[in-house]
Amino acid sequence: MSYCSKQFSFLNFIALLLALHQSHAEITESFNMSAVSGSDIGSPGARAGADSKGWMSTWQTVVGTARYSSDDLSIDSLSSTGGSLQLRGEKKAKSIGRAVVMRQMDATYSGDVYGQFRFNSGSPHNDSVIGVLFSAPSQEPPTPKTAMFAICPKRWGSNYGMIGAGQKVAKVDMGAACEAFQNYLVLWKLENLPEPGKRKKIQLKMWVLNEAQASHFKASNFSENSLLEASRGSEKEQVSQFTSVTIPNSKRTLARGMVVSLFNFSTPQLYFDEIHLSATGF
């Protein structure tokens, strides 16, 4: 059975369970942990942020190295709680491999879902990949190609990002590439998600904002119209990157028990922070 078939089988299997546990609760993780900076994720004090909510498990490192960092990816005018997660790929003779850390979500969404996360990295390579992935539980670590949904501000073979659902992918082809050692805010929206076991036409959207842009659009509470009307570039009134894709007759959705993964391939000094999901807005 293929990985995608397993995903859909999983969703069909839990449809009845989810009917008894429908939830649109917020999911948050700010990585404000009590551990000493540099502690391995999963060790005492570094299993979950003190104010994290909406999860049914703690963070687990699947491959590579994940550590708690006391460095906060703060952005002016945006709320932030100290701490972040550093994700390092496997060291190889001539390259850096992948790293994946994951946690199960304790909420089910249908309709529109809004999400965001922050990241900061060293100079990415041509084949570097940075992303947040959503997938069904599996023995194999997810990748952007096998995930139910993939939100990637940096994709393989390009300086730009992509958003995708399996083989349906929308690639960014213009704008401003992410620069090294800068904090970025990634906003994403999944529209018209079906209830588990049903089908709908869905749409995926992703914006990447630098610090000045994030502060600028915060003034309008990240109005979607303002974001859509902005041109692409590095100026504060612009958005660094934007892309979207529509998928007809899709069963893909976000359901309780699915796995949220932070993904790094061949990216040096990568940090994640301030992961949020909500049914009400950014």
PDB file of C-alpha atoms in Angstrom:
ATOM      1  CA  MET A   1       0.000   0.000   0.000  1.00  0.00           C
ATOM      2  CA  SER A   2       1.388   3.415  -0.941  1.00  0.00           C
ATOM      3  CA  TYR A   3       2.030   6.143   1.601  1.00  0.00           C
ATOM      4  CA  CYS A   4      -0.821   8.271   0.212  1.00  0.00           C
ATOM      5  CA  SER A   5      -3.176   5.279   0.377  1.00  0.00           C
ATOM      6  CA  LYS A   6      -2.199   4.819   4.018  1.00  0.00           C
ATOM      7  CA  GLN A   7      -2.979   8.486   4.636  1.00  0.00           C
ATOM      8  CA  PHE A   8      -6.476   8.233   3.200  1.00  0.00           C
ATOM      9  CA  SER A   9      -7.108   4.908   4.934  1.00  0.00           C
ATOM     10  CA  PHE A  10      -6.111   6.580   8.173  1.00  0.00           C
ATOM     11  CA  LEU A  11      -8.559   9.424   7.608  1.00  0.00           C
ATOM     12  CA  ASN A  12     -11.406   7.050   6.789  1.00  0.00           C
ATOM     13  CA  PHE A  13     -10.599   4.957   9.867  1.00  0.00           C
ATOM     14  CA  ILE A  14     -10.754   7.901  12.257  1.00  0.00           C
ATOM     15  CA  ALA A  15     -13.798   9.564  10.685  1.00  0.00           C
ATOM     16  CA  LEU A  16     -16.185   7.921  13.146  1.00  0.00           C
ATOM     17  CA  LEU A  17     -13.962   8.737  16.106  1.00  0.00           C
ATOM     18  CA  LEU A  18     -13.695  12.336  15.017  1.00  0.00           C
ATOM     19  CA  ALA A  19     -17.461  12.653  14.813  1.00  0.00           C
ATOM     20  CA  LEU A  20     -17.362  12.283  18.581  1.00  0.00           C
ATOM     21  CA  HIS A  21     -14.490  14.721  18.981  1.00  0.00           C
ATOM     22  CA  GLN A  22     -15.017  17.627  16.592  1.00  0.00           C
ATOM     23  CA  SER A  23     -12.840  20.544  17.643  1.00  0.00           C
ATOM     24  CA  HIS A  24     -11.579  23.799  16.251  1.00  0.00           C
ATOM     25  CA  ALA A  25      -9.285  24.578  19.169  1.00  0.00           C
ATOM     26  CA  GLU A  26      -6.170  26.624  18.631  1.00  0.00           C
ATOM     27  CA  ILE A  27      -2.818  24.887  18.452  1.00  0.00           C
ATOM     28  CA  THR A  28       0.200  26.828  19.685  1.00  0.00           C
ATOM     29  CA  GLU A  29       3.874  26.229  20.465  1.00  0.00           C
ATOM     30  CA  SER A  30       6.275  29.011  21.429  1.00  0.00           C
ATOM     31  CA  PHE A  31       9.144  26.798  22.698  1.00  0.00           C
ATOM     32  CA  ASN A  32       9.405  28.620  26.030  1.00  0.00           C
ATOM     33  CA  MET A  33      10.938  25.608  27.772  1.00  0.00           C
ATOM     34  CA  SER A  34      12.426  25.208  31.239  1.00  0.00           C
ATOM     35  CA  ALA A  35      15.496  23.271  30.071  1.00  0.00           C
ATOM     36  CA  VAL A  36      19.011  24.639  29.741  1.00  0.00           C
ATOM     37  CA  SER A  37      19.676  26.069  26.289  1.00  0.00           C
ATOM     38  CA  GLY A  38      21.193  23.356  24.106  1.00  0.00           C
ATOM     39  CA  SER A  39      19.226  20.518  25.711  1.00  0.00           C
ATOM     40  CA  ASP A  40      18.033  17.780  23.371  1.00  0.00           C
ATOM     41  CA  ILE A  41      14.349  17.953  22.492  1.00  0.00           C
ATOM     42  CA  GLY A  42      12.651  15.158  24.409  1.00  0.00           C
ATOM     43  CA  SER A  43      14.889  15.462  27.466  1.00  0.00           C
ATOM     44  CA  PRO A  44      13.461  16.693  30.811  1.00  0.00           C
ATOM     45  CA  GLY A  45      12.262  20.285  30.474  1.00  0.00           C
ATOM     46  CA  ALA A  46      12.511  20.183  26.675  1.00  0.00           C
ATOM     47  CA  ARG A  47       9.469  18.150  25.693  1.00  0.00           C
ATOM     48  CA  ALA A  48       6.994  21.017  25.176  1.00  0.00           C
ATOM     49  CA  GLY A  49       6.743  24.755  25.679  1.00  0.00           C
ATOM     50  CA  ALA A  50       5.240  25.943  28.952  1.00  0.00           C
ATOM     51  CA  ASP A  51       2.257  27.574  27.210  1.00  0.00           C
ATOM     52  CA  SER A  52       1.805  25.128  24.326  1.00  0.00           C
ATOM     53  CA  LYS A  53      -1.739  23.871  23.779  1.00  0.00           C
ATOM     54  CA  GLY A  54      -3.762  21.775  21.366  1.00  0.00           C
ATOM     55  CA  TRP A  55      -1.415  18.773  21.314  1.00  0.00           C
ATOM     56  CA  MET A  56      -1.847  15.125  22.264  1.00  0.00           C
ATOM     57  CA  SER A  57       1.868  14.297  22.543  1.00  0.00           C
ATOM     58  CA  THR A  58       5.219  15.954  23.199  1.00  0.00           C
ATOM     59  CA  TRP A  59       7.944  16.696  20.631  1.00  0.00           C
ATOM     60  CA  GLN A  60       9.944  13.739  19.356  1.00  0.00           C
ATOM     61  CA  THR A  61      13.081  13.796  17.227  1.00  0.00           C
ATOM     62  CA  VAL A  62      12.775  11.308  14.366  1.00  0.00           C
ATOM     63  CA  VAL A  63      16.005  11.935  12.485  1.00  0.00           C
ATOM     64  CA  GLY A  64      18.836  14.425  12.854  1.00  0.00           C
ATOM     65  CA  THR A  65      19.286  16.564  15.970  1.00  0.00           C
ATOM     66  CA  ALA A  66      16.755  18.880  17.623  1.00  0.00           C
ATOM     67  CA  ARG A  67      17.703  21.102  20.551  1.00  0.00           C
ATOM     68  CA  TYR A  68      16.037  23.767  22.642  1.00  0.00           C
ATOM     69  CA  SER A  69      17.521  27.239  22.224  1.00  0.00           C
ATOM     70  CA  SER A  70      16.922  30.200  24.522  1.00  0.00           C
ATOM     71  CA  ASP A  71      17.235  32.483  21.478  1.00  0.00           C
ATOM     72  CA  ASP A  72      13.822  33.889  20.602  1.00  0.00           C
ATOM     73  CA  LEU A  73      12.820  34.691  17.014  1.00  0.00           C
ATOM     74  CA  SER A  74      11.225  37.990  17.967  1.00  0.00           C
ATOM     75  CA  ILE A  75       9.619  40.394  15.490  1.00  0.00           C
ATOM     76  CA  ASP A  76       8.671  43.988  16.353  1.00  0.00           C
ATOM     77  CA  SER A  77       4.950  44.478  17.163  1.00  0.00           C
ATOM     78  CA  LEU A  78       4.319  40.722  17.297  1.00  0.00           C
ATOM     79  CA  SER A  79       3.930  38.890  20.591  1.00  0.00           C
ATOM     80  CA  SER A  80       6.623  36.368  21.370  1.00  0.00           C
ATOM     81  CA  THR A  81       7.691  34.086  24.188  1.00  0.00           C
ATOM     82  CA  GLY A  82      11.357  33.280  24.766  1.00  0.00           C
ATOM     83  CA  GLY A  83      12.877  30.232  23.148  1.00  0.00           C
ATOM     84  CA  SER A  84      13.034  28.390  19.825  1.00  0.00           C
ATOM     85  CA  LEU A  85      13.850  24.962  18.405  1.00  0.00           C
ATOM     86  CA  GLN A  86      17.121  24.354  16.581  1.00  0.00           C
ATOM     87  CA  LEU A  87      16.960  21.607  13.950  1.00  0.00           C
ATOM     88  CA  ARG A  88      20.164  20.145  12.498  1.00  0.00           C
ATOM     89  CA  GLY A  89      20.385  17.598   9.706  1.00  0.00           C
ATOM     90  CA  GLU A  90      22.420  14.403   9.849  1.00  0.00           C
ATOM     91  CA  LYS A  91      26.100  15.050   9.251  1.00  0.00           C
ATOM     92  CA  LYS A  92      27.445  13.305   6.164  1.00  0.00           C
ATOM     93  CA  ALA A  93      30.890  13.210   4.603  1.00  0.00           C
ATOM     94  CA  LYS A  94      30.230  15.995   2.092  1.00  0.00           C
ATOM     95  CA  SER A  95      26.781  17.275   2.932  1.00  0.00           C
ATOM     96  CA  ILE A  96      24.094  17.845   5.538  1.00  0.00           C
ATOM     97  CA  GLY A  97      21.201  15.393   5.554  1.00  0.00           C
ATOM     98  CA  ARG A  98      17.677  15.796   6.838  1.00  0.00           C
ATOM     99  CA  ALA A  99      16.238  16.398  10.268  1.00  0.00           C
ATOM    100  CA  VAL A 100      12.648  15.891  11.395  1.00  0.00           C
ATOM    101  CA  VAL A 101      10.980  16.592  14.743  1.00  0.00           C
ATOM    102  CA  MET A 102       7.267  15.874  15.162  1.00  0.00           C
ATOM    103  CA  ARG A 103       4.265  16.148  17.459  1.00  0.00           C
ATOM    104  CA  GLN A 104       0.640  14.961  17.227  1.00  0.00           C
ATOM    105  CA  MET A 105      -2.159  17.514  17.115  1.00  0.00           C
ATOM    106  CA  ASP A 106      -5.250  17.266  19.320  1.00  0.00           C
ATOM    107  CA  ALA A 107      -7.730  19.178  17.157  1.00  0.00           C
ATOM    108  CA  THR A 108      -9.823  18.605  14.057  1.00  0.00           C
ATOM    109  CA  TYR A 109     -10.468  21.343  11.512  1.00  0.00           C
ATOM    110  CA  SER A 110     -12.919  21.786   8.664  1.00  0.00           C
ATOM    111  CA  GLY A 111     -13.626  24.889   6.616  1.00  0.00           C
ATOM    112  CA  ASP A 112     -10.846  27.486   6.762  1.00  0.00           C
ATOM    113  CA  VAL A 113      -7.670  27.058   8.814  1.00  0.00           C
ATOM    114  CA  TYR A 114      -5.086  29.792   9.394  1.00  0.00           C
ATOM    115  CA  GLY A 115      -1.518  29.067  10.422  1.00  0.00           C
ATOM    116  CA  GLN A 116       1.841  30.695  10.947  1.00  0.00           C
ATOM    117  CA  PHE A 117       5.393  29.960  12.030  1.00  0.00           C
ATOM    118  CA  ARG A 118       8.739  31.752  12.186  1.00  0.00           C
ATOM    119  CA  PHE A 119      12.150  30.576  11.081  1.00  0.00           C
ATOM    120  CA  ASN A 120      15.757  31.733  10.832  1.00  0.00           C
ATOM    121  CA  SER A 121      18.598  29.913   9.100  1.00  0.00           C
ATOM    122  CA  GLY A 122      22.164  30.151   7.945  1.00  0.00           C
ATOM    123  CA  SER A 123      22.929  30.436   4.218  1.00  0.00           C
ATOM    124  CA  PRO A 124      20.808  27.767   2.483  1.00  0.00           C
ATOM    125  CA  HIS A 125      22.188  25.609  -0.308  1.00  0.00           C
ATOM    126  CA  ASN A 126      20.515  25.050  -3.672  1.00  0.00           C
ATOM    127  CA  ASP A 127      19.115  21.737  -2.435  1.00  0.00           C
ATOM    128  CA  SER A 128      18.100  23.009   1.035  1.00  0.00           C
ATOM    129  CA  VAL A 129      14.492  22.500   2.118  1.00  0.00           C
ATOM    130  CA  ILE A 130      12.712  24.219   5.038  1.00  0.00           C
ATOM    131  CA  GLY A 131       9.151  23.314   5.887  1.00  0.00           C
ATOM    132  CA  VAL A 132       6.290  22.509   8.225  1.00  0.00           C
ATOM    133  CA  LEU A 133       4.492  19.311   7.216  1.00  0.00           C
ATOM    134  CA  PHE A 134       1.151  17.719   8.143  1.00  0.00           C
ATOM    135  CA  SER A 135       0.757  13.975   7.716  1.00  0.00           C
ATOM    136  CA  ALA A 136      -0.847  10.808   9.053  1.00  0.00           C
ATOM    137  CA  PRO A 137       1.180   8.771  11.557  1.00  0.00           C
ATOM    138  CA  SER A 138       3.578   6.423   9.768  1.00  0.00           C
ATOM    139  CA  GLN A 139       6.709   4.406  10.408  1.00  0.00           C
ATOM    140  CA  GLU A 140       8.503   6.487   7.776  1.00  0.00           C
ATOM    141  CA  PRO A 141       9.364  10.158   8.431  1.00  0.00           C
ATOM    142  CA  PRO A 142       7.339  12.466   6.178  1.00  0.00           C
ATOM    143  CA  THR A 143       8.789  14.539   3.361  1.00  0.00           C
ATOM    144  CA  PRO A 144       7.250  17.436   1.422  1.00  0.00           C
ATOM    145  CA  LYS A 145       6.308  14.933  -1.309  1.00  0.00           C
ATOM    146  CA  THR A 146       4.585  12.420   0.982  1.00  0.00           C
ATOM    147  CA  ALA A 147       2.962  14.823   3.460  1.00  0.00           C
ATOM    148  CA  MET A 148      -0.763  15.563   3.436  1.00  0.00           C
ATOM    149  CA  PHE A 149       0.160  19.261   3.340  1.00  0.00           C
ATOM    150  CA  ALA A 150       3.598  20.896   3.020  1.00  0.00           C
ATOM    151  CA  ILE A 151       4.322  24.572   3.701  1.00  0.00           C
ATOM    152  CA  CYS A 152       7.890  25.270   2.587  1.00  0.00           C
ATOM    153  CA  PRO A 153       9.423  28.790   2.401  1.00  0.00           C
ATOM    154  CA  LYS A 154      12.504  27.180   0.791  1.00  0.00           C
ATOM    155  CA  ARG A 155      12.195  24.290  -1.659  1.00  0.00           C
ATOM    156  CA  TRP A 156      14.732  21.994  -3.263  1.00  0.00           C
ATOM    157  CA  GLY A 157      16.494  23.420  -6.326  1.00  0.00           C
ATOM    158  CA  SER A 158      15.316  27.013  -5.891  1.00  0.00           C
ATOM    159  CA  ASN A 159      15.774  30.062  -3.693  1.00  0.00           C
ATOM    160  CA  TYR A 160      11.993  30.269  -3.360  1.00  0.00           C
ATOM    161  CA  GLY A 161       9.363  28.206  -1.583  1.00  0.00           C
ATOM    162  CA  MET A 162       6.271  26.129  -2.333  1.00  0.00           C
ATOM    163  CA  ILE A 163       3.025  24.921  -0.838  1.00  0.00           C
ATOM    164  CA  GLY A 164       1.642  21.543  -1.746  1.00  0.00           C
ATOM    165  CA  ALA A 165      -0.579  18.563  -1.091  1.00  0.00           C
ATOM    166  CA  GLY A 166       1.068  15.448  -2.484  1.00  0.00           C
ATOM    167  CA  GLN A 167       1.481  15.867  -6.241  1.00  0.00           C
ATOM    168  CA  LYS A 168      -0.467  19.145  -6.279  1.00  0.00           C
ATOM    169  CA  VAL A 169       2.197  21.817  -5.751  1.00  0.00           C
ATOM    170  CA  ALA A 170       2.333  25.576  -6.227  1.00  0.00           C
ATOM    171  CA  LYS A 171       5.860  26.951  -6.540  1.00  0.00           C
ATOM    172  CA  VAL A 172       6.913  30.538  -5.901  1.00  0.00           C
ATOM    173  CA  ASP A 173       8.595  31.869  -9.039  1.00  0.00           C
ATOM    174  CA  MET A 174       9.244  35.511  -8.162  1.00  0.00           C
ATOM    175  CA  GLY A 175       9.750  37.800  -5.189  1.00  0.00           C
ATOM    176  CA  ALA A 176      12.533  38.006  -2.621  1.00  0.00           C
ATOM    177  CA  ALA A 177      14.469  34.940  -1.514  1.00  0.00           C
ATOM    178  CA  CYS A 178      15.022  34.496   2.216  1.00  0.00           C
ATOM    179  CA  GLU A 179      18.339  35.823   3.478  1.00  0.00           C
ATOM    180  CA  ALA A 180      20.605  34.171   6.036  1.00  0.00           C
ATOM    181  CA  PHE A 181      20.275  34.971   9.748  1.00  0.00           C
ATOM    182  CA  GLN A 182      17.036  36.931   9.343  1.00  0.00           C
ATOM    183  CA  ASN A 183      13.744  36.208  11.100  1.00  0.00           C
ATOM    184  CA  TYR A 184      10.866  35.397   8.766  1.00  0.00           C
ATOM    185  CA  LEU A 185       7.148  34.943   9.361  1.00  0.00           C
ATOM    186  CA  VAL A 186       5.317  32.379   7.228  1.00  0.00           C
ATOM    187  CA  LEU A 187       1.530  32.744   6.989  1.00  0.00           C
ATOM    188  CA  TRP A 188      -0.574  30.009   5.419  1.00  0.00           C
ATOM    189  CA  LYS A 189      -4.250  29.306   4.896  1.00  0.00           C
ATOM    190  CA  LEU A 190      -6.112  26.116   3.952  1.00  0.00           C
ATOM    191  CA  GLU A 191      -9.580  26.961   2.635  1.00  0.00           C
ATOM    192  CA  ASN A 192     -12.763  24.882   2.620  1.00  0.00           C
ATOM    193  CA  LEU A 193     -11.292  21.733   4.181  1.00  0.00           C
ATOM    194  CA  PRO A 194     -13.795  18.851   4.214  1.00  0.00           C
ATOM    195  CA  GLU A 195     -14.827  16.870   7.254  1.00  0.00           C
ATOM    196  CA  PRO A 196     -12.927  13.557   7.445  1.00  0.00           C
ATOM    197  CA  GLY A 197     -14.205  11.078   4.865  1.00  0.00           C
ATOM    198  CA  LYS A 198     -15.831  13.735   2.652  1.00  0.00           C
ATOM    199  CA  ARG A 199     -14.630  15.651  -0.396  1.00  0.00           C
ATOM    200  CA  LYS A 200     -14.488  19.346  -1.286  1.00  0.00           C
ATOM    201  CA  LYS A 201     -12.622  21.773  -3.536  1.00  0.00           C
ATOM    202  CA  ILE A 202      -9.882  23.179  -1.333  1.00  0.00           C
ATOM    203  CA  GLN A 203      -7.367  25.984  -1.743  1.00  0.00           C
ATOM    204  CA  LEU A 204      -3.897  26.393  -0.226  1.00  0.00           C
ATOM    205  CA  LYS A 205      -2.158  29.770   0.219  1.00  0.00           C
ATOM    206  CA  MET A 206       1.234  30.785   1.602  1.00  0.00           C
ATOM    207  CA  TRP A 207       2.924  34.136   2.271  1.00  0.00           C
ATOM    208  CA  VAL A 208       6.521  34.685   3.442  1.00  0.00           C
ATOM    209  CA  LEU A 209       7.242  38.001   5.192  1.00  0.00           C
ATOM    210  CA  ASN A 210      10.484  39.517   6.403  1.00  0.00           C
ATOM    211  CA  GLU A 211      10.546  41.355   9.755  1.00  0.00           C
ATOM    212  CA  ALA A 212       9.636  44.781   8.342  1.00  0.00           C
ATOM    213  CA  GLN A 213       6.794  43.294   6.301  1.00  0.00           C
ATOM    214  CA  ALA A 214       5.468  41.331   9.276  1.00  0.00           C
ATOM    215  CA  SER A 215       5.353  44.502  11.390  1.00  0.00           C
ATOM    216  CA  HIS A 216       3.707  46.424   8.537  1.00  0.00           C
ATOM    217  CA  PHE A 217       0.906  43.923   7.926  1.00  0.00           C
ATOM    218  CA  LYS A 218       0.357  43.400  11.640  1.00  0.00           C
ATOM    219  CA  ALA A 219      -1.032  46.945  11.693  1.00  0.00           C
ATOM    220  CA  SER A 220      -3.965  45.666   9.561  1.00  0.00           C
ATOM    221  CA  ASN A 221      -4.153  42.464  11.627  1.00  0.00           C
ATOM    222  CA  PHE A 222      -2.803  40.528   8.630  1.00  0.00           C
ATOM    223  CA  SER A 223      -5.857  41.326   6.520  1.00  0.00           C
ATOM    224  CA  GLU A 224      -5.997  38.760   3.735  1.00  0.00           C
ATOM    225  CA  ASN A 225      -7.083  41.383   1.216  1.00  0.00           C
ATOM    226  CA  SER A 226      -4.043  43.504   2.087  1.00  0.00           C
ATOM    227  CA  LEU A 227      -1.744  40.519   1.738  1.00  0.00           C
ATOM    228  CA  LEU A 228      -3.252  39.528  -1.620  1.00  0.00           C
ATOM    229  CA  GLU A 229      -3.034  43.062  -3.000  1.00  0.00           C
ATOM    230  CA  ALA A 230       0.650  43.459  -2.103  1.00  0.00           C
ATOM    231  CA  SER A 231       3.295  43.062  -4.788  1.00  0.00           C
ATOM    232  CA  ARG A 232       6.268  40.773  -4.249  1.00  0.00           C
ATOM    233  CA  GLY A 233       9.653  42.006  -3.128  1.00  0.00           C
ATOM    234  CA  SER A 234      11.644  42.980  -0.063  1.00  0.00           C
ATOM    235  CA  GLU A 235      10.123  46.417   0.709  1.00  0.00           C
ATOM    236  CA  LYS A 236       7.951  46.661   3.818  1.00  0.00           C
ATOM    237  CA  GLU A 237       4.693  47.217   1.861  1.00  0.00           C
ATOM    238  CA  GLN A 238       5.387  44.089  -0.216  1.00  0.00           C
ATOM    239  CA  VAL A 239       5.395  40.382   0.585  1.00  0.00           C
ATOM    240  CA  SER A 240       8.593  38.434   0.020  1.00  0.00           C
ATOM    241  CA  GLN A 241       6.797  35.427  -1.438  1.00  0.00           C
ATOM    242  CA  PHE A 242       3.254  34.296  -2.241  1.00  0.00           C
ATOM    243  CA  THR A 243       1.718  31.280  -3.945  1.00  0.00           C
ATOM    244  CA  SER A 244      -1.546  29.342  -3.981  1.00  0.00           C
ATOM    245  CA  VAL A 245      -3.093  26.213  -5.481  1.00  0.00           C
ATOM    246  CA  THR A 246      -6.660  24.918  -5.839  1.00  0.00           C
ATOM    247  CA  ILE A 247      -7.387  21.193  -5.573  1.00  0.00           C
ATOM    248  CA  PRO A 248     -10.832  19.932  -6.691  1.00  0.00           C
ATOM    249  CA  ASN A 249     -12.633  16.966  -5.123  1.00  0.00           C
ATOM    250  CA  SER A 250     -10.077  16.530  -2.330  1.00  0.00           C
ATOM    251  CA  LYS A 251     -10.329  14.408   0.819  1.00  0.00           C
ATOM    252  CA  ARG A 252      -7.299  16.073   2.384  1.00  0.00           C
ATOM    253  CA  THR A 253      -7.977  17.725   5.717  1.00  0.00           C
ATOM    254  CA  LEU A 254      -6.506  18.305   9.185  1.00  0.00           C
ATOM    255  CA  ALA A 255      -7.653  15.874  11.861  1.00  0.00           C
ATOM    256  CA  ARG A 256      -6.935  14.947  15.451  1.00  0.00           C
ATOM    257  CA  GLY A 257      -4.023  12.507  15.688  1.00  0.00           C
ATOM    258  CA  MET A 258      -2.240  13.798  12.597  1.00  0.00           C
ATOM    259  CA  VAL A 259       1.427  14.693  12.900  1.00  0.00           C
ATOM    260  CA  VAL A 260       2.944  18.152  12.627  1.00  0.00           C
ATOM    261  CA  SER A 261       6.589  17.908  11.538  1.00  0.00           C
ATOM    262  CA  LEU A 262       9.326  20.516  11.354  1.00  0.00           C
ATOM    263  CA  PHE A 263      11.494  19.564   8.389  1.00  0.00           C
ATOM    264  CA  ASN A 264      15.059  20.478   7.480  1.00  0.00           C
ATOM    265  CA  PHE A 265      17.108  19.175   4.600  1.00  0.00           C
ATOM    266  CA  SER A 266      20.650  20.464   4.077  1.00  0.00           C
ATOM    267  CA  THR A 267      19.986  23.790   5.810  1.00  0.00           C
ATOM    268  CA  PRO A 268      22.605  25.020   8.300  1.00  0.00           C
ATOM    269  CA  GLN A 269      21.653  26.615  11.631  1.00  0.00           C
ATOM    270  CA  LEU A 270      17.882  26.361  11.206  1.00  0.00           C
ATOM    271  CA  TYR A 271      15.557  27.576  13.977  1.00  0.00           C
ATOM    272  CA  PHE A 272      11.742  27.368  14.255  1.00  0.00           C
ATOM    273  CA  ASP A 273       9.468  29.341  16.576  1.00  0.00           C
ATOM    274  CA  GLU A 274       5.880  30.482  17.253  1.00  0.00           C
ATOM    275  CA  ILE A 275       3.830  27.756  15.579  1.00  0.00           C
ATOM    276  CA  HIS A 276       0.121  28.603  15.557  1.00  0.00           C
ATOM    277  CA  LEU A 277      -3.058  27.140  14.011  1.00  0.00           C
ATOM    278  CA  SER A 278      -6.500  28.710  14.320  1.00  0.00           C
ATOM    279  CA  ALA A 279      -9.939  28.551  12.702  1.00  0.00           C
ATOM    280  CA  THR A 280     -10.556  32.268  13.248  1.00  0.00           C
ATOM    281  CA  GLY A 281      -7.618  34.053  11.615  1.00  0.00           C
ATOM    282  CA  PHE A 282      -3.900  34.790  11.639  1.00  0.00           C
TER     283      PHE A 282
END
